[in-house]
mmCIF file of C-alpha atoms in Angstrom:
data_model
loop_
_atom_site.group_PDB
_atom_site.id
_atom_site.type_symbol
_atom_site.label_atom_id
_atom_site.label_comp_id
_atom_site.label_asym_id
_atom_site.label_seq_id
_atom_site.Cartn_x
_atom_site.Cartn_y
_atom_site.Cartn_z
ATOM 1 C CA ASP A 1 -0.001 -0.020 0.076
ATOM 2 C CA THR A 2 1.587 3.285 -1.099
ATOM 3 C CA GLY A 3 -0.959 5.632 0.418
ATOM 4 C CA VAL A 4 -0.505 8.065 3.215
ATOM 5 C CA SER A 5 0.173 6.321 6.464
ATOM 6 C CA GLN A 6 -0.188 7.574 10.040
ATOM 7 C CA ASP A 7 1.043 6.225 13.311
ATOM 8 C CA PRO A 8 -0.372 5.506 15.826
ATOM 9 C CA ARG A 9 -3.923 4.921 14.749
ATOM 10 C CA HIS A 10 -5.193 5.492 18.275
ATOM 11 C CA LYS A 11 -3.725 7.223 21.268
ATOM 12 C CA ILE A 12 -5.123 7.537 24.740
ATOM 13 C CA THR A 13 -3.317 9.860 27.060
ATOM 14 C CA LYS A 14 -3.926 11.650 30.324
ATOM 15 C CA ARG A 15 -4.349 15.431 30.493
ATOM 16 C CA GLY A 16 -0.998 17.169 30.747
ATOM 17 C CA GLN A 17 1.007 14.557 28.912
ATOM 18 C CA ASN A 18 2.802 15.157 25.578
ATOM 19 C CA VAL A 19 1.983 13.183 22.464
ATOM 20 C CA THR A 20 3.616 12.908 19.075
ATOM 21 C CA PHE A 21 2.006 11.644 15.841
ATOM 22 C CA ARG A 22 3.761 10.670 12.639
ATOM 23 C CA CYS A 23 2.689 10.898 9.054
ATOM 24 C CA ASP A 24 4.343 9.297 6.035
ATOM 25 C CA PRO A 25 3.099 10.902 2.883
ATOM 26 C CA ILE A 26 2.891 9.385 -0.581
ATOM 27 C CA SER A 27 6.483 9.153 -1.967
ATOM 28 C CA GLU A 28 7.606 12.228 -3.843
ATOM 29 C CA HIS A 29 4.611 14.330 -2.695
ATOM 30 C CA ASN A 30 6.027 17.784 -1.976
ATOM 31 C CA ARG A 31 3.121 19.073 0.089
ATOM 32 C CA LEU A 32 2.028 17.710 3.435
ATOM 33 C CA TYR A 33 -0.958 18.924 5.431
ATOM 34 C CA TRP A 34 -2.310 18.393 8.942
ATOM 35 C CA TYR A 35 -5.966 18.669 9.861
ATOM 36 C CA ARG A 36 -8.004 18.106 13.009
ATOM 37 C CA GLN A 37 -11.486 16.606 12.784
ATOM 38 C CA THR A 38 -14.067 16.309 15.612
ATOM 39 C CA LEU A 39 -17.180 14.166 15.482
ATOM 40 C CA GLY A 40 -19.734 15.379 12.945
ATOM 41 C CA GLN A 41 -17.506 18.187 11.669
ATOM 42 C CA GLY A 42 -15.345 18.605 8.621
ATOM 43 C CA PRO A 43 -11.564 18.571 8.916
ATOM 44 C CA GLU A 44 -10.083 21.859 10.142
ATOM 45 C CA PHE A 45 -6.824 22.943 8.566
ATOM 46 C CA LEU A 46 -3.873 23.175 10.959
ATOM 47 C CA THR A 47 -0.756 23.628 8.946
ATOM 48 C CA TYR A 48 1.010 22.649 5.723
ATOM 49 C CA PHE A 49 4.522 22.070 4.456
ATOM 50 C CA GLN A 50 6.083 22.501 1.005
ATOM 51 C CA ASN A 51 9.021 20.125 1.213
ATOM 52 C CA GLU A 52 10.565 20.853 4.657
ATOM 53 C CA ALA A 53 9.297 24.433 4.852
ATOM 54 C CA GLN A 54 6.235 25.074 7.048
ATOM 55 C CA LEU A 55 4.392 27.720 4.975
ATOM 56 C CA GLU A 56 1.194 28.295 6.882
ATOM 57 C CA LYS A 57 -0.164 27.720 10.321
ATOM 58 C CA SER A 58 -3.770 28.097 11.426
ATOM 59 C CA ARG A 59 -4.726 30.205 14.422
ATOM 60 C CA LEU A 60 -6.121 26.948 15.751
ATOM 61 C CA LEU A 61 -2.538 25.802 16.226
ATOM 62 C CA SER A 62 -1.740 27.071 19.667
ATOM 63 C CA ASP A 63 1.763 27.257 21.129
ATOM 64 C CA ARG A 64 1.285 23.767 22.513
ATOM 65 C CA PHE A 65 1.208 22.355 18.963
ATOM 66 C CA SER A 66 4.309 21.973 16.840
ATOM 67 C CA ALA A 67 4.827 20.248 13.526
ATOM 68 C CA GLU A 68 8.023 19.380 11.706
ATOM 69 C CA ARG A 69 9.020 17.859 8.420
ATOM 70 C CA PRO A 70 12.805 17.782 8.808
ATOM 71 C CA LYS A 71 13.837 16.080 5.611
ATOM 72 C CA GLY A 72 10.888 16.930 3.432
ATOM 73 C CA SER A 73 9.532 13.380 3.723
ATOM 74 C CA PHE A 74 7.693 12.248 6.900
ATOM 75 C CA SER A 75 6.190 14.667 9.338
ATOM 76 C CA THR A 76 5.520 14.762 13.096
ATOM 77 C CA LEU A 77 2.847 16.681 15.035
ATOM 78 C CA GLU A 78 3.502 17.144 18.699
ATOM 79 C CA ILE A 79 0.998 18.298 21.258
ATOM 80 C CA GLN A 80 2.438 19.400 24.590
ATOM 81 C CA ARG A 81 0.456 19.470 27.863
ATOM 82 C CA THR A 82 -2.605 17.869 26.261
ATOM 83 C CA GLU A 83 -6.020 19.137 27.258
ATOM 84 C CA GLN A 84 -9.350 17.315 26.997
ATOM 85 C CA GLY A 85 -10.329 19.678 24.123
ATOM 86 C CA ASP A 86 -7.471 18.238 22.095
ATOM 87 C CA SER A 87 -9.430 14.978 21.763
ATOM 88 C CA ALA A 88 -10.073 14.647 18.033
ATOM 89 C CA MET A 89 -8.981 12.757 14.907
ATOM 90 C CA TYR A 90 -5.729 14.154 13.532
ATOM 91 C CA LEU A 91 -5.561 13.719 9.753
ATOM 92 C CA CYS A 92 -2.557 14.041 7.508
ATOM 93 C CA ALA A 93 -2.737 14.562 3.775
ATOM 94 C CA SER A 94 -0.248 14.983 0.932
ATOM 95 C CA SER A 95 -0.325 16.231 -2.578
ATOM 96 C CA PRO A 96 2.165 16.257 -5.473
ATOM 97 C CA GLY A 97 2.948 20.005 -5.759
ATOM 98 C CA PRO A 98 2.015 23.371 -7.231
ATOM 99 C CA SER A 99 0.539 22.171 -10.512
ATOM 100 C CA SER A 100 -1.366 19.262 -9.123
ATOM 101 C CA GLY A 101 -4.675 21.031 -8.569
ATOM 102 C CA SER A 102 -6.723 20.698 -5.441
ATOM 103 C CA GLU A 103 -6.679 16.927 -4.786
ATOM 104 C CA GLN A 104 -5.215 15.881 -1.429
ATOM 105 C CA TYR A 105 -4.666 12.328 -0.442
ATOM 106 C CA PHE A 106 -5.581 11.643 3.159
ATOM 107 C CA GLY A 107 -4.296 9.079 5.616
ATOM 108 C CA PRO A 108 -6.564 7.101 8.007
ATOM 109 C CA GLY A 109 -5.921 9.480 10.835
ATOM 110 C CA THR A 110 -4.810 9.219 14.454
ATOM 111 C CA ARG A 111 -7.593 9.280 16.983
ATOM 112 C CA LEU A 112 -6.522 11.036 20.157
ATOM 113 C CA THR A 113 -8.406 10.680 23.431
ATOM 114 C CA VAL A 114 -7.353 12.835 26.349
ATOM 115 C CA THR A 115 -8.664 11.653 29.646
ATOM 116 C CA GLY B 1 -14.555 34.740 8.307
ATOM 117 C CA GLU B 2 -14.295 32.059 5.670
ATOM 118 C CA SER B 3 -16.834 29.329 5.809
ATOM 119 C CA VAL B 4 -18.211 26.483 3.827
ATOM 120 C CA GLY B 5 -21.469 24.969 4.849
ATOM 121 C CA LEU B 6 -24.135 22.566 3.911
ATOM 122 C CA HIS B 7 -27.921 22.923 3.636
ATOM 123 C CA LEU B 8 -28.825 19.384 4.938
ATOM 124 C CA PRO B 9 -27.088 17.240 7.478
ATOM 125 C CA THR B 10 -28.568 13.960 6.192
ATOM 126 C CA LEU B 11 -29.924 12.690 2.887
ATOM 127 C CA SER B 12 -31.697 9.348 2.342
ATOM 128 C CA VAL B 13 -32.159 7.993 -1.167
ATOM 129 C CA GLN B 14 -33.336 4.797 -2.719
ATOM 130 C CA GLU B 15 -30.714 2.631 -4.440
ATOM 131 C CA GLY B 16 -30.698 3.470 -8.121
ATOM 132 C CA ASP B 17 -32.007 7.022 -7.691
ATOM 133 C CA ASN B 18 -29.984 10.124 -8.296
ATOM 134 C CA SER B 19 -28.611 12.013 -5.252
ATOM 135 C CA ILE B 20 -28.059 15.770 -5.001
ATOM 136 C CA ILE B 21 -25.948 17.151 -2.139
ATOM 137 C CA ASN B 22 -25.862 20.910 -1.778
ATOM 138 C CA CYS B 23 -23.416 23.334 -0.305
ATOM 139 C CA ALA B 24 -23.142 27.041 0.272
ATOM 140 C CA TYR B 25 -19.814 28.838 0.387
ATOM 141 C CA SER B 26 -18.860 32.399 1.324
ATOM 142 C CA ASN B 27 -15.332 32.932 0.019
ATOM 143 C CA SER B 28 -15.522 34.052 -3.627
ATOM 144 C CA ALA B 29 -11.694 34.196 -3.834
ATOM 145 C CA SER B 30 -11.257 30.436 -3.807
ATOM 146 C CA ASP B 31 -10.051 28.961 -7.111
ATOM 147 C CA TYR B 32 -11.105 25.397 -6.532
ATOM 148 C CA PHE B 33 -14.267 23.869 -5.048
ATOM 149 C CA ILE B 34 -14.099 20.270 -4.089
ATOM 150 C CA TRP B 35 -16.103 17.300 -3.005
ATOM 151 C CA TYR B 36 -14.735 14.655 -0.607
ATOM 152 C CA LYS B 37 -16.277 11.431 0.499
ATOM 153 C CA GLN B 38 -15.510 9.994 3.966
ATOM 154 C CA GLU B 39 -16.411 6.525 5.024
ATOM 155 C CA SER B 40 -16.457 5.460 8.644
ATOM 156 C CA GLY B 41 -13.017 5.067 10.076
ATOM 157 C CA LYS B 42 -11.280 6.389 7.025
ATOM 158 C CA GLY B 43 -9.794 9.695 5.893
ATOM 159 C CA PRO B 44 -11.630 11.765 3.372
ATOM 160 C CA GLN B 45 -11.355 10.673 -0.293
ATOM 161 C CA PHE B 46 -11.281 13.137 -3.167
ATOM 162 C CA ILE B 47 -14.222 12.802 -5.583
ATOM 163 C CA ILE B 48 -14.122 15.698 -7.941
ATOM 164 C CA ASP B 49 -13.226 19.325 -8.086
ATOM 165 C CA ILE B 50 -14.161 22.335 -10.203
ATOM 166 C CA ARG B 51 -12.251 25.464 -10.934
ATOM 167 C CA SER B 52 -13.843 28.765 -10.181
ATOM 168 C CA ASN B 53 -14.010 29.683 -13.868
ATOM 169 C CA MET B 54 -16.257 26.721 -14.663
ATOM 170 C CA ASP B 55 -19.842 25.962 -13.875
ATOM 171 C CA LYS B 56 -20.134 22.262 -14.506
ATOM 172 C CA ARG B 57 -17.784 19.341 -14.456
ATOM 173 C CA GLN B 58 -18.560 15.680 -14.933
ATOM 174 C CA GLY B 59 -16.878 12.600 -13.679
ATOM 175 C CA GLN B 60 -17.705 8.948 -13.434
ATOM 176 C CA ARG B 61 -21.408 8.930 -12.166
ATOM 177 C CA VAL B 62 -20.769 12.343 -10.526
ATOM 178 C CA THR B 63 -21.429 15.948 -11.651
ATOM 179 C CA VAL B 64 -20.416 19.046 -9.769
ATOM 180 C CA LEU B 65 -22.236 22.285 -10.468
ATOM 181 C CA LEU B 66 -20.990 25.675 -9.361
ATOM 182 C CA ASN B 67 -23.222 28.733 -9.214
ATOM 183 C CA LYS B 68 -21.047 31.694 -8.337
ATOM 184 C CA THR B 69 -23.939 34.154 -8.450
ATOM 185 C CA VAL B 70 -25.523 32.614 -5.410
ATOM 186 C CA LYS B 71 -22.302 30.932 -4.055
ATOM 187 C CA HIS B 72 -23.758 27.484 -4.343
ATOM 188 C CA LEU B 73 -22.101 24.137 -5.046
ATOM 189 C CA SER B 74 -23.751 20.813 -5.647
ATOM 190 C CA LEU B 75 -22.749 17.242 -6.160
ATOM 191 C CA GLN B 76 -24.991 14.978 -8.206
ATOM 192 C CA ILE B 77 -24.529 11.225 -7.986
ATOM 193 C CA ALA B 78 -26.214 9.185 -10.643
ATOM 194 C CA ALA B 79 -27.698 5.766 -9.943
ATOM 195 C CA THR B 80 -26.781 5.843 -6.293
ATOM 196 C CA GLN B 81 -25.366 2.607 -4.937
ATOM 197 C CA PRO B 82 -25.039 1.198 -1.383
ATOM 198 C CA GLY B 83 -21.308 1.865 -1.610
ATOM 199 C CA ASP B 84 -22.024 5.543 -1.939
ATOM 200 C CA SER B 85 -23.230 5.664 1.653
ATOM 201 C CA ALA B 86 -20.836 8.018 3.451
ATOM 202 C CA VAL B 87 -20.428 11.565 4.695
ATOM 203 C CA TYR B 88 -19.788 14.062 1.858
ATOM 204 C CA PHE B 89 -17.883 17.287 2.443
ATOM 205 C CA CYS B 90 -17.711 20.271 0.199
ATOM 206 C CA ALA B 91 -14.499 22.248 0.454
ATOM 207 C CA GLU B 92 -12.727 25.148 -1.135
ATOM 208 C CA SER B 93 -9.061 26.009 -1.602
ATOM 209 C CA SER B 94 -6.825 28.617 -3.099
ATOM 210 C CA GLY B 95 -3.772 27.421 -5.034
ATOM 211 C CA GLY B 96 -4.280 23.931 -3.792
ATOM 212 C CA PHE B 97 -2.945 24.965 -0.400
ATOM 213 C CA LYS B 98 -5.169 25.470 2.665
ATOM 214 C CA THR B 99 -8.477 23.667 2.150
ATOM 215 C CA ILE B 100 -11.564 24.719 4.141
ATOM 216 C CA PHE B 101 -14.118 22.028 4.670
ATOM 217 C CA GLY B 102 -17.860 22.274 5.441
ATOM 218 C CA ALA B 103 -19.604 20.261 8.100
ATOM 219 C CA GLY B 104 -20.694 17.328 5.895
ATOM 220 C CA THR B 105 -23.888 15.656 4.669
ATOM 221 C CA ARG B 106 -24.473 12.033 5.584
ATOM 222 C CA LEU B 107 -25.860 10.033 2.607
ATOM 223 C CA PHE B 108 -27.920 6.907 3.411
ATOM 224 C CA VAL B 109 -28.719 4.611 0.483
ATOM 225 C CA LYS B 110 -31.695 2.398 1.033
ATOM 226 C CA ALA B 111 -31.690 -0.977 -0.738
#
């Protein structure tokens, strides 16, 4: 399977703990995106990368959130001092590049539960 | 602020009938309008998009219509099948970057 993969698929953590999620995009996709989705809602944009450069961050991404894509391939999303409101599905997507249009390829998501 | 929304939260159709899912948007500056399908436990899956300078685009069993005058987007699914049961999101983007999603419409297909 050469689609977008995310790890872990599920994470349960206690409030105040730090968590880190990983996303492996489709090989050779230059763009990588992170979204957050809560039940019954559409995905909310968090941030995106063009290769290793983080080009835009949503105001939803508080100082507790940080994302990296150090070598322009996989990406990590870290949440520090988790809060119950952070409970959501965290989705990663990738796309080929500037001339590829609007299509993004999504991974299965990491479901975070903060207790 | 920017928003993309949907008229109906759920839609129930008979297998074999055509489905129409509607969406209202507010940001006229977007250059793509997109439909995604999301099945339970999976990430969204791209269905079809339409550029802002078009008003209709057809795919396999799907047609997207864009009415910029009233800022309305619709997805038509022909001969709806049980496998079409899912949540459908309309979305908009500029330059293929940040994509803004609506809240979704759940489509139920009755056999």
